[in-house]
Coordinates of C-alpha atoms (C1' of nucleotides) in Angstrom, one line a residue:
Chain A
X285 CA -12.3 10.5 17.6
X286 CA -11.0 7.3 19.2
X287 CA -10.2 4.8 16.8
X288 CA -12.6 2.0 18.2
X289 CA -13.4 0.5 14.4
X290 CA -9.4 -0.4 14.2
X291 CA -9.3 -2.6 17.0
X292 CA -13.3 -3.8 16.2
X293 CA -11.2 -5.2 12.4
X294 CA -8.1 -6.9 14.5
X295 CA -10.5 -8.3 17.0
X296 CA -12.8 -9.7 14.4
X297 CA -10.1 -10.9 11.7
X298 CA -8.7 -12.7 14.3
X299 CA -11.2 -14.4 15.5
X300 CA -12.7 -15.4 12.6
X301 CA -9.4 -16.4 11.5
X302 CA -9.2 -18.8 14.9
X303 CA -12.4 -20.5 14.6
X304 CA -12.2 -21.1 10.4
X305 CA -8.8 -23.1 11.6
X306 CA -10.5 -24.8 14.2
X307 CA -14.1 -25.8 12.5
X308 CA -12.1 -27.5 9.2
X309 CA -12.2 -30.2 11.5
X310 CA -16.1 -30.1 11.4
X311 CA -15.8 -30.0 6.7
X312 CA -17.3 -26.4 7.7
X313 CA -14.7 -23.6 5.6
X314 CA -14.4 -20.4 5.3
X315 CA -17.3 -18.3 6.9
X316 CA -19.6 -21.2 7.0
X317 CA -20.0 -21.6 10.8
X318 CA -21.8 -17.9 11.1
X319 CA -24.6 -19.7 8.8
X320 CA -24.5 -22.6 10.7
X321 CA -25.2 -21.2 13.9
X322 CA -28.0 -18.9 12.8
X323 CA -29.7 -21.5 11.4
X324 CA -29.8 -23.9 13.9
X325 CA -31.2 -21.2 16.1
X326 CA -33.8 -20.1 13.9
X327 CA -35.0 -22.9 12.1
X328 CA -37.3 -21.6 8.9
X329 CA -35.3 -18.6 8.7
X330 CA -34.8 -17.4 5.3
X331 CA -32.2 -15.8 3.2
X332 CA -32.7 -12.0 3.5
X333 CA -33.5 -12.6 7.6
X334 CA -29.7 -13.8 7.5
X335 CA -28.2 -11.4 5.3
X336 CA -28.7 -8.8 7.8
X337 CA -28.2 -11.2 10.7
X338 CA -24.7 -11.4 9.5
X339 CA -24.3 -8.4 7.9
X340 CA -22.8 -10.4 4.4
X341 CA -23.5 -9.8 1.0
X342 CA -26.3 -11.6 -0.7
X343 CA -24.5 -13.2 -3.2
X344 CA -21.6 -14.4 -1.1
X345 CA -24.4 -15.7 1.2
X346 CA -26.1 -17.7 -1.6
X347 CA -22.7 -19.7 -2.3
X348 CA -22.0 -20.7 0.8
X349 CA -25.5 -21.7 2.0
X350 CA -25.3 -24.0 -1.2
X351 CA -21.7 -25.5 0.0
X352 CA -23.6 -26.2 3.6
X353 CA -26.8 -27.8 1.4
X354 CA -24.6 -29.4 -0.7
X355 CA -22.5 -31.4 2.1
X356 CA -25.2 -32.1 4.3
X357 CA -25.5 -29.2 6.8
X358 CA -28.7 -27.6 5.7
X359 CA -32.1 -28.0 3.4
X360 CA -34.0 -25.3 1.7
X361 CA -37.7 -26.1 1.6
X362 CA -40.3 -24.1 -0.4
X363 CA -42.5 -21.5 1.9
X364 CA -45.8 -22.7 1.5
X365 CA -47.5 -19.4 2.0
X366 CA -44.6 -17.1 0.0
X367 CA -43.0 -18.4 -3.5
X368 CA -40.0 -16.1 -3.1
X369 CA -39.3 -17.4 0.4
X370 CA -36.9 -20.7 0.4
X371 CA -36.6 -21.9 4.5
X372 CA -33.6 -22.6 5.9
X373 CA -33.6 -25.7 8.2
X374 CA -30.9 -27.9 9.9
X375 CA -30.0 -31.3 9.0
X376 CA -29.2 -34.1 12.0
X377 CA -25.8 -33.3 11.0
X378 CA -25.7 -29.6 11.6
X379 CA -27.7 -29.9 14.7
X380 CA -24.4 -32.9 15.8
X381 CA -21.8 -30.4 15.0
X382 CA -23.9 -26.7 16.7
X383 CA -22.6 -28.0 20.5
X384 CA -19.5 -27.5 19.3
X385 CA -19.4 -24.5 17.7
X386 CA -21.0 -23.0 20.9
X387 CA -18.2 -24.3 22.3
X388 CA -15.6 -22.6 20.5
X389 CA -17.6 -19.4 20.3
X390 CA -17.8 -19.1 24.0
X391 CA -14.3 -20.1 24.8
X392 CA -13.2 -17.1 22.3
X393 CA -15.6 -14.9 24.7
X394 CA -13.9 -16.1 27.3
X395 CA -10.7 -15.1 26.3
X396 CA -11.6 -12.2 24.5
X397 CA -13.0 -11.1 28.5
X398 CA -9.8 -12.4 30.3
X399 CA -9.4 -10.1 33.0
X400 CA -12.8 -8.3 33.2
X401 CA -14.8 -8.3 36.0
X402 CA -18.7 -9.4 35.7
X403 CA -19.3 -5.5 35.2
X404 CA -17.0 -4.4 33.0
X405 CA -18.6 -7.4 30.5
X406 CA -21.6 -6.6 30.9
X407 CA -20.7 -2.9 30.1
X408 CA -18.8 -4.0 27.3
X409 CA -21.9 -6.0 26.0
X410 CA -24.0 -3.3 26.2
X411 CA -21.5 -0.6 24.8
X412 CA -20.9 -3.1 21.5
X413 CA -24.6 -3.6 20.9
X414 CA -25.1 0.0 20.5
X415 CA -22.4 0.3 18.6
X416 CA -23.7 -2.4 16.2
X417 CA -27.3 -0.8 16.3
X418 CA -25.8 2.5 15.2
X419 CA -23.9 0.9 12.5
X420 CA -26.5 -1.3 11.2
X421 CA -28.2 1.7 9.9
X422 CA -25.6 2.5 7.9
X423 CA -25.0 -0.9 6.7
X424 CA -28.2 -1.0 4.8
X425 CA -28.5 2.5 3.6
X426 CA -25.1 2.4 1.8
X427 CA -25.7 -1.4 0.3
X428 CA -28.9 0.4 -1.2
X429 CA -26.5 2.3 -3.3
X430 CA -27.2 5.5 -0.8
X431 CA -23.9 7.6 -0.3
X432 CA -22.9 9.2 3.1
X433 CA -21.7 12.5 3.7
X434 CA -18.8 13.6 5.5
Chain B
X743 CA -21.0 -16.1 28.6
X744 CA -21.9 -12.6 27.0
X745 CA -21.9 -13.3 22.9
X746 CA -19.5 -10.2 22.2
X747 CA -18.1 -11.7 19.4
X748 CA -21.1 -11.8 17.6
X749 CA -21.6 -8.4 18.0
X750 CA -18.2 -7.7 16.7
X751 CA -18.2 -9.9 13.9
X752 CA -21.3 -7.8 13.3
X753 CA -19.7 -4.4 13.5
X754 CA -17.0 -5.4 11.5
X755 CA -18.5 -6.6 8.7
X756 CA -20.5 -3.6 7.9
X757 CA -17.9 -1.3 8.3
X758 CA -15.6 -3.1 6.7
X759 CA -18.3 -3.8 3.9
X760 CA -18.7 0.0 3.6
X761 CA -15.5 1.1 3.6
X762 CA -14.8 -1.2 0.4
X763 CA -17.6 0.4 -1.4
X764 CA -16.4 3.9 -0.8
X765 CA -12.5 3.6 -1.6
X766 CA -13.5 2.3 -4.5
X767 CA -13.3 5.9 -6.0
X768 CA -9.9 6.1 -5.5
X769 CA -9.3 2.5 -7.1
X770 CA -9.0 0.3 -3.9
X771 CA -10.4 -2.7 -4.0
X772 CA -11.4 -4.9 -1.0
X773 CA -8.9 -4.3 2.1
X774 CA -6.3 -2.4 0.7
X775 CA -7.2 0.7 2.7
X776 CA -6.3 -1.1 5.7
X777 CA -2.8 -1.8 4.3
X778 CA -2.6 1.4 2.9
X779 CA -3.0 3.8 5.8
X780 CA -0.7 1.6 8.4
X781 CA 2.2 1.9 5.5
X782 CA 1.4 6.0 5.4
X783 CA 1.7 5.8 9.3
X784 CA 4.7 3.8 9.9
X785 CA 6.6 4.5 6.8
X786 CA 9.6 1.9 6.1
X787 CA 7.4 -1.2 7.9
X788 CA 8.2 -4.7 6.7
X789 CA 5.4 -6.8 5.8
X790 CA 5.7 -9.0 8.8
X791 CA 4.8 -6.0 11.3
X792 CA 2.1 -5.2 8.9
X793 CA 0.7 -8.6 9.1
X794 CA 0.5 -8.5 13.3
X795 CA -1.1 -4.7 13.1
X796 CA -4.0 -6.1 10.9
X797 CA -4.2 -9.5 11.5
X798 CA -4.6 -11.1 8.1
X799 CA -2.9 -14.4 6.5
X800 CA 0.8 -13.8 5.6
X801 CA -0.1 -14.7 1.7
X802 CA -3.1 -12.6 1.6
X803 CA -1.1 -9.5 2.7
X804 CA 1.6 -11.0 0.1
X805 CA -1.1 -10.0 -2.5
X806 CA -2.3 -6.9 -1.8
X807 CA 0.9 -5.1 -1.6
X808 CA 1.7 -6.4 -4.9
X809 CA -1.2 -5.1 -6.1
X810 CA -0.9 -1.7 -4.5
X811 CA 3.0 -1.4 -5.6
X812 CA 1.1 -2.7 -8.9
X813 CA -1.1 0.4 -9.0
X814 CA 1.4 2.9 -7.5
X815 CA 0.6 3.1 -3.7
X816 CA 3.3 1.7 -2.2
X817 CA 7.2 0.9 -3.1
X818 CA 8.9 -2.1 -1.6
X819 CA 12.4 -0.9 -0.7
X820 CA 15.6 -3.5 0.2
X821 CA 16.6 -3.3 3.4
X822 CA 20.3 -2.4 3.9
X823 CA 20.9 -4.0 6.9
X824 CA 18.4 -7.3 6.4
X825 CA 18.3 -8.6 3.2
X826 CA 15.2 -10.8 4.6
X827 CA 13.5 -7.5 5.0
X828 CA 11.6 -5.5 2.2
X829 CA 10.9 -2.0 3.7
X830 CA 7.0 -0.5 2.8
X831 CA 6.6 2.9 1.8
X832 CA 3.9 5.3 0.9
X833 CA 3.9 7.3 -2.7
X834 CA 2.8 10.6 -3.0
X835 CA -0.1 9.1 -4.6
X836 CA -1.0 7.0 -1.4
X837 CA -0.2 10.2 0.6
X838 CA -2.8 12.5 -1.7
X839 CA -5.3 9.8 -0.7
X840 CA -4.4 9.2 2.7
X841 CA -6.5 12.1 4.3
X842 CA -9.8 10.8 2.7
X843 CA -9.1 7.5 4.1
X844 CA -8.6 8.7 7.7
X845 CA -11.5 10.9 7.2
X846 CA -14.0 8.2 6.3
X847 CA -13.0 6.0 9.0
X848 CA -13.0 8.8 11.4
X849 CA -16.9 9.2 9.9
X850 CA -17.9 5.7 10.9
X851 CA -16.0 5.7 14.3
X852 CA -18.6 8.9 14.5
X853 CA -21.4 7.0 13.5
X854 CA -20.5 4.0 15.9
X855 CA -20.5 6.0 19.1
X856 CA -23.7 8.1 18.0
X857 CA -25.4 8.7 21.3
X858 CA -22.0 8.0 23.1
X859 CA -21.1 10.5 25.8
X860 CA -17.2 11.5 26.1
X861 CA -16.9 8.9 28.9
X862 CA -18.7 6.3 27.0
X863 CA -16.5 6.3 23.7
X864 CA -13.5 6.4 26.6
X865 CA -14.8 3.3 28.0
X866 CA -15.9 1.5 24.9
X867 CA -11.9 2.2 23.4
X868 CA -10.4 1.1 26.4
X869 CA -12.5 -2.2 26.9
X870 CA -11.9 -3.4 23.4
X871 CA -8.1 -2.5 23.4
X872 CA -8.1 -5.0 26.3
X873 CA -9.9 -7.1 24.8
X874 CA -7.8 -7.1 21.2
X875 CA -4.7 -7.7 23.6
X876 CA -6.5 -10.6 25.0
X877 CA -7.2 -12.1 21.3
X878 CA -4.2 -11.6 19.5
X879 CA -2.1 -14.1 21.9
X880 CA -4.6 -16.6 21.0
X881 CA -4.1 -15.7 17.3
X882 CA -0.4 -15.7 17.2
X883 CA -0.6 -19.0 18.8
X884 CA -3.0 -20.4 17.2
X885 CA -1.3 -19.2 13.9
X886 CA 2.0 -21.0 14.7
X887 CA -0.6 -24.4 14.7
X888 CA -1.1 -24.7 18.4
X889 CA -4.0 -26.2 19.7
X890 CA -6.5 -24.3 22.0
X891 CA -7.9 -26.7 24.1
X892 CA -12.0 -26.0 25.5
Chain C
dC398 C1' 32.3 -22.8 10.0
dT399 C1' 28.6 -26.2 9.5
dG400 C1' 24.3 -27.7 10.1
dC401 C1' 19.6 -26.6 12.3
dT402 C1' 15.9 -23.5 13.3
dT403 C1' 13.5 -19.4 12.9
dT404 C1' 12.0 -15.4 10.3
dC405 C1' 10.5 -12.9 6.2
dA406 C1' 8.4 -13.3 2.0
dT407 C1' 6.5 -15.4 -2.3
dT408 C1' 3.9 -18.6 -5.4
dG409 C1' 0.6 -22.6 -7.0
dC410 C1' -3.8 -23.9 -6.6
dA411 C1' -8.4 -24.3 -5.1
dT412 C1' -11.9 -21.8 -2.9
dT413 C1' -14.5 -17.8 -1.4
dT414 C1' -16.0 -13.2 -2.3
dG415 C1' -18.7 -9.6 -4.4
dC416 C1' -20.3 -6.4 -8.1
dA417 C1' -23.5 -6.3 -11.8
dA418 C1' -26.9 -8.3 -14.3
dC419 C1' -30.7 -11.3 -14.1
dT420 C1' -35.3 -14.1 -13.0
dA421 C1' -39.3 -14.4 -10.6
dA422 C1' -42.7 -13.5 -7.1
dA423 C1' -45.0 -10.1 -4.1
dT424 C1' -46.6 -5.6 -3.3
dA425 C1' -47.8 -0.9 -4.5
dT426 C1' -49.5 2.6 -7.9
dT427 C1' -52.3 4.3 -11.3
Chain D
dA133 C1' -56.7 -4.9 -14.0
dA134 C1' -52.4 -3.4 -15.9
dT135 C1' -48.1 -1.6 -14.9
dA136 C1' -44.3 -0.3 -11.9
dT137 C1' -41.6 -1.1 -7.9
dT138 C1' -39.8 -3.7 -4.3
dT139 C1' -38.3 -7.9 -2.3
dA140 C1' -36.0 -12.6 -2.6
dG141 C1' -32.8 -15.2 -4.6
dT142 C1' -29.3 -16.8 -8.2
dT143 C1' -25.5 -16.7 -11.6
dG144 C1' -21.3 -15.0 -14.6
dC145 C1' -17.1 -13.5 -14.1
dA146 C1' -13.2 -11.3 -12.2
dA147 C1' -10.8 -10.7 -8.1
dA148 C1' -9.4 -11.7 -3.3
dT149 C1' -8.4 -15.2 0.1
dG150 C1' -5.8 -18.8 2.4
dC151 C1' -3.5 -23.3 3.0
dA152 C1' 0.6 -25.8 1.8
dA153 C1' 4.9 -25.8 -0.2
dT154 C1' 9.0 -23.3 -1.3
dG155 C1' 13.0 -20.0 -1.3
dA156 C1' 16.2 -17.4 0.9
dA157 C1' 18.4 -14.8 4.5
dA158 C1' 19.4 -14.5 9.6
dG159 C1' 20.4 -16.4 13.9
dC160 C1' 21.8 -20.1 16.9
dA161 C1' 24.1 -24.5 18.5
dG162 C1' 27.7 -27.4 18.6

DNA sequence: CTGCTTTCATTGCATTTGCAACTAAATATT
DNA sequence: AATATTTAGTTGCAAATGCAATGAAAGCAG
């Protein structure tokens, strides 16, 4: 079986380590630009929508979405037709500093696709989103406490 | 610019999420696997090489090997011929575990090429080895506190 | 061989993370 | 309608994480 998950973990610590270094400059830490992002691109969204967006735990998702309402990045406002429901919307000040994390995320696709031909990204696109799909499903099974077999 | 990254991030998290959850029988908490089965692999590795293969923070990595010498995974060994160098190796506890670990991870590289044909999982390994090549020179730069300019 | 730089590793401290337990609203079951 | 279950979200607490500063050995320059 070829050993794609190791390189998925070096790929993805690395980046993530790259871009938490490069967004202190924006008073966003650790983790905080995947919320960021999300939520500028789907205003209203709430908490659970994200959760699997991101594919964090819910608890470690609740801290830091109250660090980005705390300094300014984000309000929670009341879902008039769902109690449960709290929105997630962008401040002016999240919506300044989204251009910029664009930037950075594409310039880290960029590198991470030195080299590849307009195909061979595309392929890869395709081959990761399946990946992911596939995945996914395990995700949420086995954080409802389900075990897997092999 | 295809958003691979994303996907990635994705991938990683819930694998890496799920992984935590089920090496926690064997009392590893969060990461240590991912230490652990490098050290039972290159036996006599210095921290430093460790930190390159994984790509996590020096003092992170600093802290989980204590904690797996702690638990009796791992012995630090002086090097004779660098007193700099503190040489990692596996106990026969780590190597009694060891087989589970590659097992489970061999399960989800299973699960993440579900639907894959031969040539598929060939492609998908070979794209994201170039593309982890292509990261990791940013990383290692941008871990020595260059800039990365975009 | 003396000072300077790099490499390897640890530690202090503040922050983030995540399991388990909890509240509360919505939905399903009887 | 009353009760049970599921869904949405928070919080306590213990542990992991990561930046900055530090120590100490190795390697290099003059």
């Amino acid at each position: 079986m070829k050993e794609i998950l190791r390189e998925i973990g070096m790929i993805a610590r690395a980046l993530d380590s790259i871009s938490n270094i490069e967004f202190k400059e924006f008073d966003l830490t650790k983790g905080q630009y995947l919320y960021l992002v999300r939520i500028c691109e789907n205003p209203g969204i709430i908490h659970a929508q994200l959760l699997e967006m991101i594919k964090v735990e819910r608890s470690t998702a609740t801290r830091a979405l109250q660090k980005l309402e705390t300094n300014g990045f984000i309000e929670k406002k009341d879902d008039p037709h769902n109690k449960k429901n709290k929105l997630l919307f962008p401040t002016e000040k999240a919506n300044a500093v989204y251009p910029f994390i664009k930037r950075e995320n594409a310039h880290s696709d960029g590198v991470a696709l030195h080299g590849f031909s307009e195909e061979e990204a595309e392929t890869a696109f395709d081959l990761l989103q399946r990946i992911r799909k596939n995945v996914e499903k395990d995700w949420e099974s086995v954080k409802k406490g389900n075990k897997r077999d092999y």
